[in-house]
PDB file of C-alpha atoms in Angstrom:
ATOM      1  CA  UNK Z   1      19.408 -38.207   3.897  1.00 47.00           C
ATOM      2  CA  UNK Z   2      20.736 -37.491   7.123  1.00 51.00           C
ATOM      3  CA  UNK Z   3      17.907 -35.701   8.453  1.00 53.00           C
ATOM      4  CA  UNK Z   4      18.904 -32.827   6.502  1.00 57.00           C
ATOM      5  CA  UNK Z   5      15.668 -30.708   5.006  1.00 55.00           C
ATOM      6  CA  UNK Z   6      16.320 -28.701   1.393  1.00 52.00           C
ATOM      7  CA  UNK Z   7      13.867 -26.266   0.876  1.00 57.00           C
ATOM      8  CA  UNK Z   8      13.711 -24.218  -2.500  1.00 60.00           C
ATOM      9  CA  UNK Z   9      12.656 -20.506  -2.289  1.00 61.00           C
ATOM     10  CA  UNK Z  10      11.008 -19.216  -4.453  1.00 69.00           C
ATOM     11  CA  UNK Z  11      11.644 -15.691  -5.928  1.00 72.00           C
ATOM     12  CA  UNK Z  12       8.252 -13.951  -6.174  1.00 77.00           C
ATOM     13  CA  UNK Z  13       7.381 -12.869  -9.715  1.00 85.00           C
ATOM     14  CA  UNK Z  14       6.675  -9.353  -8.708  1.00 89.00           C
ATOM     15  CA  UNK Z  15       6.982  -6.917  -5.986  1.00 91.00           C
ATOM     16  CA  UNK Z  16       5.582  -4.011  -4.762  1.00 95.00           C
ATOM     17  CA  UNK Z  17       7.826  -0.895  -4.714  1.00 95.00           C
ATOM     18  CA  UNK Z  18       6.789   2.672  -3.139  1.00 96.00           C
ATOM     19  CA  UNK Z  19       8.801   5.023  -5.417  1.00 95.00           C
ATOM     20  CA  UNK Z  20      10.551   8.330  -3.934  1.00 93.00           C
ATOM     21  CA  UNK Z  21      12.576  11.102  -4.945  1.00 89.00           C
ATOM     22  CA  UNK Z  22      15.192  12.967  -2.973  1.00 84.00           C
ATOM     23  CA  UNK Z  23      17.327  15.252  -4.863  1.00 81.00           C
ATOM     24  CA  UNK Z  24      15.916  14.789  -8.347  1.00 83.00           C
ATOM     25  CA  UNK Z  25      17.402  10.966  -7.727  1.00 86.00           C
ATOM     26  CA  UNK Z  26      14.241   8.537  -8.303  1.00 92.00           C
ATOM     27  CA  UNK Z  27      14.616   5.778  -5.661  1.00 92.00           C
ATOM     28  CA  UNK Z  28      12.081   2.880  -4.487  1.00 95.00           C
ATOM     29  CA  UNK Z  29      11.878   0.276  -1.702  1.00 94.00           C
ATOM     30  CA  UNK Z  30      10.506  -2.850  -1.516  1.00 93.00           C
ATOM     31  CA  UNK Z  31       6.985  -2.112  -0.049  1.00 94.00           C
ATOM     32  CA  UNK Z  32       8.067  -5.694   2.134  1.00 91.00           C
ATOM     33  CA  UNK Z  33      10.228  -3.379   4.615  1.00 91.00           C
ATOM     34  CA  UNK Z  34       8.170  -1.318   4.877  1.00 93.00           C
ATOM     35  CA  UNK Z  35       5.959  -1.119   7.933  1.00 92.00           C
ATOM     36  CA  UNK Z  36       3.844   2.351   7.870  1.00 92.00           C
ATOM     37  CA  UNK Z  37       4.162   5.696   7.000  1.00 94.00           C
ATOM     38  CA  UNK Z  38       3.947   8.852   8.853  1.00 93.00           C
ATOM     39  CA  UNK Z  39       4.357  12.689   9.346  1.00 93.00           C
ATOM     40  CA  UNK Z  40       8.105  13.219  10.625  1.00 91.00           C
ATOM     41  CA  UNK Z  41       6.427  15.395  13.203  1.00 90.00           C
ATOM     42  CA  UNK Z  42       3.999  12.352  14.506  1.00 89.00           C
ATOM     43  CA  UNK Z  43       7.246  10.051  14.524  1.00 87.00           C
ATOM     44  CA  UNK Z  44       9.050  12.737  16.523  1.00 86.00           C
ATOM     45  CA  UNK Z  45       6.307  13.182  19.107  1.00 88.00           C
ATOM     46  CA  UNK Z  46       6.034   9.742  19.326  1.00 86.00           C
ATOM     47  CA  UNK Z  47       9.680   9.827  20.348  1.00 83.00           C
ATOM     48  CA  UNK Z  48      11.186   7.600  17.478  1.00 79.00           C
ATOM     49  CA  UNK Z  49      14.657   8.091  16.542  1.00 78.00           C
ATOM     50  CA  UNK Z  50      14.238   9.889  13.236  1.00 86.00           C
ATOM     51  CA  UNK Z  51      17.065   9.679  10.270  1.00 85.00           C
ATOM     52  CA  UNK Z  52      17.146  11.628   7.031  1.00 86.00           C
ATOM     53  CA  UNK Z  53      17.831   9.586   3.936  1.00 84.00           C
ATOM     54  CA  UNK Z  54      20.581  12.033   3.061  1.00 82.00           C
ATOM     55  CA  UNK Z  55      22.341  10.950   5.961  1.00 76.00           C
ATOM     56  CA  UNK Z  56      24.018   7.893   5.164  1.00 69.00           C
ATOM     57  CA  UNK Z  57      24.207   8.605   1.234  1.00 71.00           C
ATOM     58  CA  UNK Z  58      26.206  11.260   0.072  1.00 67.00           C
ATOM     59  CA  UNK Z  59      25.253  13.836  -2.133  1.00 71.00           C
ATOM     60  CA  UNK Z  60      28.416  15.733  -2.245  1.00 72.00           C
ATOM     61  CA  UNK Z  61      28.393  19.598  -1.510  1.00 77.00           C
ATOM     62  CA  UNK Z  62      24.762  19.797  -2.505  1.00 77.00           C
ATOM     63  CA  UNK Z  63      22.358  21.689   0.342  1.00 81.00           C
ATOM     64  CA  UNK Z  64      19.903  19.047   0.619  1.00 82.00           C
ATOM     65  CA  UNK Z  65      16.298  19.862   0.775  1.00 85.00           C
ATOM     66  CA  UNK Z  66      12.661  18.022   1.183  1.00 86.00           C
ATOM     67  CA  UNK Z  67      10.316  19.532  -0.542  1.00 90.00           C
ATOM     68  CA  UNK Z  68       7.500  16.893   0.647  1.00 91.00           C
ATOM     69  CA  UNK Z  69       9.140  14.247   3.581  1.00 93.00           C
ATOM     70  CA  UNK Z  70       7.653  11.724   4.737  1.00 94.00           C
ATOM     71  CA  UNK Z  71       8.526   9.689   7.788  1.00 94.00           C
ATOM     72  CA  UNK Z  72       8.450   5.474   7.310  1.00 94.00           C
ATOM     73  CA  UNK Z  73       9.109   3.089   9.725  1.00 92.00           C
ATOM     74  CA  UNK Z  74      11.052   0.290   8.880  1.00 88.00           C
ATOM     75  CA  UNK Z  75      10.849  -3.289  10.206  1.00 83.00           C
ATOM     76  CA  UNK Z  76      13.598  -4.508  12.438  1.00 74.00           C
ATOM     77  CA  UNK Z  77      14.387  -7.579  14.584  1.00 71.00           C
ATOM     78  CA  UNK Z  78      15.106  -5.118  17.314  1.00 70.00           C
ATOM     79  CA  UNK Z  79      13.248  -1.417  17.485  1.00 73.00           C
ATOM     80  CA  UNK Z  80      11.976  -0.411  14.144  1.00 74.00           C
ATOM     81  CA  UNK Z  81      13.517   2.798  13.140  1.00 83.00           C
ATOM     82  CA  UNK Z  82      12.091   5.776  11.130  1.00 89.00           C
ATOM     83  CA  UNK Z  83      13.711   7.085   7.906  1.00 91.00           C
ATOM     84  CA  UNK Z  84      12.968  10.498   6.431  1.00 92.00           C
ATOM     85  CA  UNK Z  85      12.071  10.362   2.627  1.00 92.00           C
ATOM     86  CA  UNK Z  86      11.235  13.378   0.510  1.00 92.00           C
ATOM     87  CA  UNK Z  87       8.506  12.880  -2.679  1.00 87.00           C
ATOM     88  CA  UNK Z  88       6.837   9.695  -1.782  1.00 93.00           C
ATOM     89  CA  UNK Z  89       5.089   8.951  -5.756  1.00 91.00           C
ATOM     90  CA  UNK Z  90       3.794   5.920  -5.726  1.00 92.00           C
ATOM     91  CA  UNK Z  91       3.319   1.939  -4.860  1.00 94.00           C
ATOM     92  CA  UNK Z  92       3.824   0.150  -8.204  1.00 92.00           C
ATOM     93  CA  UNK Z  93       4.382  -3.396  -9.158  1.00 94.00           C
ATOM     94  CA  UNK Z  94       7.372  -4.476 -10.425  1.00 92.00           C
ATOM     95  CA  UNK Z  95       8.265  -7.825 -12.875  1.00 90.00           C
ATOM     96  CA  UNK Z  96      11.384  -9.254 -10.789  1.00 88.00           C
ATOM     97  CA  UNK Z  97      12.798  -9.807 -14.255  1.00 87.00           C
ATOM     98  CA  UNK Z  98      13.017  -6.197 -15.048  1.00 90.00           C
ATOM     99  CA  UNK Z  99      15.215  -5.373 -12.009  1.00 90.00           C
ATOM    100  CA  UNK Z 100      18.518  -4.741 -13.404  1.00 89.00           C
ATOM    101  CA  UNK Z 101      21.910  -5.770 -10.808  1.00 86.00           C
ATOM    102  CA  UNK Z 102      24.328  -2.779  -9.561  1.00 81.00           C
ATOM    103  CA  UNK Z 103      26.943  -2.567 -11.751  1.00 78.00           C
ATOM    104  CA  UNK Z 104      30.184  -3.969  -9.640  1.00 76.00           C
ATOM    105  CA  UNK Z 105      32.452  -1.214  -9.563  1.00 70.00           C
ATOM    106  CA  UNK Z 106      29.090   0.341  -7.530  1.00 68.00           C
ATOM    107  CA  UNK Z 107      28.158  -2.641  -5.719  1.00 65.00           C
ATOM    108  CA  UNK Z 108      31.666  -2.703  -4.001  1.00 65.00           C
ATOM    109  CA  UNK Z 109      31.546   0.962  -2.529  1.00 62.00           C
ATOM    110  CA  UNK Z 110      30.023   1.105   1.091  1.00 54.00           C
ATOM    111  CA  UNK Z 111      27.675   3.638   0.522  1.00 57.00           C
ATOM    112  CA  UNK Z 112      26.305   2.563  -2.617  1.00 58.00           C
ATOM    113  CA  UNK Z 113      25.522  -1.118  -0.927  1.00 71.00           C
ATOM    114  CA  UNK Z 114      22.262   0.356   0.292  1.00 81.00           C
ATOM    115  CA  UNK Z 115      21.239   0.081  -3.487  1.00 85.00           C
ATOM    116  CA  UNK Z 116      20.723  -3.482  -4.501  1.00 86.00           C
ATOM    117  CA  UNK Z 117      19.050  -2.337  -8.197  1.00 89.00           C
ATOM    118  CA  UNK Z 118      17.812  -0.865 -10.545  1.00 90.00           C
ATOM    119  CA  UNK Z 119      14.725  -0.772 -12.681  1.00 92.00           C
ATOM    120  CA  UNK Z 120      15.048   0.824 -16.516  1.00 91.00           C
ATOM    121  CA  UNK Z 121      12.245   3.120 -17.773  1.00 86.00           C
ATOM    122  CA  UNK Z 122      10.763   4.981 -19.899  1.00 85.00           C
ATOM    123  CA  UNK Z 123      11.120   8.014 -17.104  1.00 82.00           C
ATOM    124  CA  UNK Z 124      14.472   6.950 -16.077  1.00 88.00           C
ATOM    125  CA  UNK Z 125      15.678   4.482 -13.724  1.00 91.00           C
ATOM    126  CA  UNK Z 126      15.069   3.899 -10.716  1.00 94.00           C
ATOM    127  CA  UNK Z 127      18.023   2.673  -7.746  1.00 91.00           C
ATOM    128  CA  UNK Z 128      16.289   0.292  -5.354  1.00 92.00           C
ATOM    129  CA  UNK Z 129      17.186   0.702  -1.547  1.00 90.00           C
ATOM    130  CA  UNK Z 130      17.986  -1.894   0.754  1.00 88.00           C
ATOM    131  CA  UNK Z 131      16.655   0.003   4.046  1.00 85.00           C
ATOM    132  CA  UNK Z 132      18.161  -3.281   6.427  1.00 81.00           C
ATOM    133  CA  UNK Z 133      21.363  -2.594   4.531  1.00 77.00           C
ATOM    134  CA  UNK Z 134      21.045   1.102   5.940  1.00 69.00           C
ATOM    135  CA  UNK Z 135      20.267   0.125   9.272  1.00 61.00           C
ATOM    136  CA  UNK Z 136      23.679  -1.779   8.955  1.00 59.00           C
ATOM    137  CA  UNK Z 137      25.492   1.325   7.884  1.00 49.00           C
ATOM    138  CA  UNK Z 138      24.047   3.648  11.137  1.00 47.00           C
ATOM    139  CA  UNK Z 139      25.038   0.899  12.916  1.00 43.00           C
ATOM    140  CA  UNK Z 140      28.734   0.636  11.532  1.00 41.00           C
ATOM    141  CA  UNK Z 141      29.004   4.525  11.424  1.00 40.00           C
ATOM    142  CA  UNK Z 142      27.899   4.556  15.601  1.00 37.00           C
ATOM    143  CA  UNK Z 143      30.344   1.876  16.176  1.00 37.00           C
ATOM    144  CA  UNK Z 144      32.921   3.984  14.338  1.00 43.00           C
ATOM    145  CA  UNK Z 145      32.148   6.662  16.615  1.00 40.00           C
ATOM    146  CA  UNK Z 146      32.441   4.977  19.881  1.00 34.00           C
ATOM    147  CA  UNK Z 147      35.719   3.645  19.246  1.00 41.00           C
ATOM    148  CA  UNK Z 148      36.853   7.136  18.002  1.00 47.00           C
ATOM    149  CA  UNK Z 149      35.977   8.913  21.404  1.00 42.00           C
ATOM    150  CA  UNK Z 150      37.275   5.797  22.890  1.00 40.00           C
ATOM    151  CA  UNK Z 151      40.514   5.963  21.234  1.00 49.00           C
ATOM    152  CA  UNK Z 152      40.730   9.728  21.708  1.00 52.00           C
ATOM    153  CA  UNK Z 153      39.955   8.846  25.840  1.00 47.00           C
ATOM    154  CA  UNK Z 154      42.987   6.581  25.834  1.00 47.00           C
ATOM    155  CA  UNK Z 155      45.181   9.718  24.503  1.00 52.00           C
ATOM    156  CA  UNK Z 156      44.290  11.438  27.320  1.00 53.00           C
TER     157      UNK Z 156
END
Protein backbone atom coordinates (compact mmCIF):
# COMPACT_ATOMS: atom_id res chain seq x y z
CA UNK A 1 0.00 0.00 0.00
CA UNK A 2 1.23 3.18 -1.02
CA UNK A 3 1.21 4.79 2.21
CA UNK A 4 -2.38 5.17 1.91
CA UNK A 5 -4.34 4.69 5.53
CA UNK A 6 -8.24 3.19 5.30
CA UNK A 7 -9.97 3.81 8.27
CA UNK A 8 -13.61 2.37 8.84
CA UNK A 9 -16.11 4.58 10.80
CA UNK A 10 -18.15 3.37 12.66
CA UNK A 11 -21.87 4.44 12.88
CA UNK A 12 -22.73 4.69 16.60
CA UNK A 13 -25.61 2.42 17.61
CA UNK A 14 -27.53 5.18 19.20
CA UNK A 15 -27.74 8.82 19.59
CA UNK A 16 -28.93 11.27 21.71
CA UNK A 17 -31.68 13.57 20.32
CA UNK A 18 -33.22 16.76 22.26
CA UNK A 19 -36.79 16.74 20.84
CA UNK A 20 -38.69 20.19 20.02
CA UNK A 21 -41.79 21.42 18.72
CA UNK A 22 -42.45 24.54 16.72
CA UNK A 23 -45.75 24.82 15.17
CA UNK A 24 -47.32 21.57 16.32
CA UNK A 25 -44.29 20.03 13.94
CA UNK A 26 -42.24 17.56 16.38
CA UNK A 27 -38.56 18.04 15.40
CA UNK A 28 -35.17 16.77 17.16
CA UNK A 29 -31.41 17.35 16.78
CA UNK A 30 -28.67 15.37 17.33
CA UNK A 31 -27.69 16.34 20.96
CA UNK A 32 -23.79 16.09 19.08
CA UNK A 33 -24.39 19.80 17.63
CA UNK A 34 -25.43 20.87 20.15
CA UNK A 35 -23.28 22.98 22.42
CA UNK A 36 -25.58 24.64 25.34
CA UNK A 37 -28.72 26.02 25.84
CA UNK A 38 -29.92 29.32 26.89
CA UNK A 39 -32.61 32.07 27.47
CA UNK A 40 -32.88 34.05 24.01
CA UNK A 41 -32.63 37.07 26.25
CA UNK A 42 -29.07 35.84 27.88
CA UNK A 43 -27.89 35.05 24.16
CA UNK A 44 -29.01 38.54 23.14
CA UNK A 45 -27.24 40.34 25.98
CA UNK A 46 -24.44 38.40 25.39
CA UNK A 47 -24.52 39.89 21.91
CA UNK A 48 -24.88 36.59 19.81
CA UNK A 49 -26.46 36.76 16.55
CA UNK A 50 -29.82 35.19 17.32
CA UNK A 51 -32.02 33.25 14.45
CA UNK A 52 -35.54 31.90 14.77
CA UNK A 53 -36.04 28.38 13.51
CA UNK A 54 -38.94 29.65 11.43
CA UNK A 55 -36.62 31.58 9.54
CA UNK A 56 -35.09 29.42 7.13
CA UNK A 57 -38.12 26.82 7.02
CA UNK A 58 -41.22 27.85 5.71
CA UNK A 59 -44.39 27.51 7.22
CA UNK A 60 -46.47 29.12 4.63
CA UNK A 61 -48.94 32.00 5.64
CA UNK A 62 -49.07 30.70 9.18
CA UNK A 63 -48.30 33.63 12.06
CA UNK A 64 -45.68 31.83 13.78
CA UNK A 65 -45.55 31.80 17.48
CA UNK A 66 -43.25 30.37 20.55
CA UNK A 67 -45.05 29.51 23.15
CA UNK A 68 -41.80 28.36 25.24
CA UNK A 69 -38.25 29.35 23.07
CA UNK A 70 -35.34 28.48 23.91
CA UNK A 71 -32.05 29.80 22.64
CA UNK A 72 -29.13 26.89 21.65
CA UNK A 73 -25.92 27.46 20.48
CA UNK A 74 -24.67 25.47 17.87
CA UNK A 75 -21.08 24.32 17.21
CA UNK A 76 -19.26 25.83 14.31
CA UNK A 77 -15.72 25.80 12.83
CA UNK A 78 -16.02 29.53 12.83
CA UNK A 79 -18.39 31.56 15.56
CA UNK A 80 -21.02 29.32 16.95
CA UNK A 81 -24.36 30.74 16.23
CA UNK A 82 -27.62 30.70 18.31
CA UNK A 83 -30.92 29.25 16.98
CA UNK A 84 -34.30 30.01 18.51
CA UNK A 85 -36.41 26.80 19.24
CA UNK A 86 -39.88 26.81 20.74
CA UNK A 87 -41.00 23.53 23.17
CA UNK A 88 -37.72 22.03 24.01
CA UNK A 89 -39.32 18.17 25.41
CA UNK A 90 -36.77 16.15 25.90
CA UNK A 91 -33.11 14.36 25.39
CA UNK A 92 -33.93 10.76 24.36
CA UNK A 93 -31.93 7.99 22.90
CA UNK A 94 -32.44 6.89 19.70
CA UNK A 95 -31.58 3.13 17.93
CA UNK A 96 -29.75 4.45 14.61
CA UNK A 97 -31.74 1.67 13.01
CA UNK A 98 -35.02 3.25 13.68
CA UNK A 99 -34.15 6.51 11.85
CA UNK A 100 -36.09 6.38 8.77
CA UNK A 101 -34.29 8.40 5.30
CA UNK A 102 -36.22 11.59 3.75
CA UNK A 103 -38.22 10.47 1.21
CA UNK A 104 -36.42 11.85 -2.22
CA UNK A 105 -38.87 13.97 -3.72
CA UNK A 106 -38.18 15.89 -0.02
CA UNK A 107 -34.62 15.35 0.18
CA UNK A 108 -34.12 17.28 -3.18
CA UNK A 109 -35.97 20.60 -2.11
CA UNK A 110 -33.55 23.24 -0.50
CA UNK A 111 -35.41 23.90 2.39
CA UNK A 112 -36.31 20.56 3.36
CA UNK A 113 -32.31 19.54 3.25
CA UNK A 114 -32.09 20.79 6.80
CA UNK A 115 -34.05 17.50 7.62
CA UNK A 116 -31.89 14.48 7.20
CA UNK A 117 -34.76 11.98 9.00
CA UNK A 118 -37.13 10.81 10.50
CA UNK A 119 -37.98 8.65 13.45
CA UNK A 120 -41.64 6.67 13.44
CA UNK A 121 -43.67 6.57 16.69
CA UNK A 122 -46.15 5.76 18.53
CA UNK A 123 -46.77 9.82 19.02
CA UNK A 124 -45.92 10.58 15.54
CA UNK A 125 -42.79 11.15 13.82
CA UNK A 126 -40.36 13.04 14.35
CA UNK A 127 -38.11 15.15 11.26
CA UNK A 128 -34.49 15.29 12.41
CA UNK A 129 -32.59 18.66 11.75
CA UNK A 130 -29.32 19.05 10.39
CA UNK A 131 -28.47 22.52 12.25
CA UNK A 132 -24.76 22.68 10.03
CA UNK A 133 -27.04 22.18 7.05
CA UNK A 134 -28.91 25.44 8.33
CA UNK A 135 -25.95 27.31 8.93
CA UNK A 136 -25.31 26.53 5.14
CA UNK A 137 -28.66 27.88 4.13
CA UNK A 138 -28.14 31.55 6.20
CA UNK A 139 -25.12 31.47 4.60
CA UNK A 140 -26.44 30.89 0.92
CA UNK A 141 -29.52 33.18 1.63
CA UNK A 142 -26.74 36.26 2.83
CA UNK A 143 -24.78 35.54 -0.20
CA UNK A 144 -27.99 35.83 -2.21
CA UNK A 145 -28.46 39.07 -0.73
CA UNK A 146 -25.20 40.66 -1.35
CA UNK A 147 -25.17 39.95 -4.87
CA UNK A 148 -28.80 41.27 -5.13
CA UNK A 149 -27.87 44.84 -3.74
CA UNK A 150 -24.81 44.36 -5.73
CA UNK A 151 -26.55 43.74 -8.87
CA UNK A 152 -29.15 46.41 -8.12
CA UNK A 153 -25.77 48.97 -7.48
CA UNK A 154 -24.59 48.14 -10.98
CA UNK A 155 -28.20 49.37 -12.36
CA UNK A 156 -27.59 52.45 -10.98
Amino acid sequence: MNGLVLQTIRCPEEIQVLTFTVMGVKMGVDTEQVTEMMEVDGAESRGLAVRRFHENISFGEMPIKYHSPIAIMIKNEGEPFIVVIDNPDDITSVNVRSIQPMPPLIAMNSATRLFWGAIPGNEGIILLVDFFRFRERQNGLLKQMITQIHNEEVRE
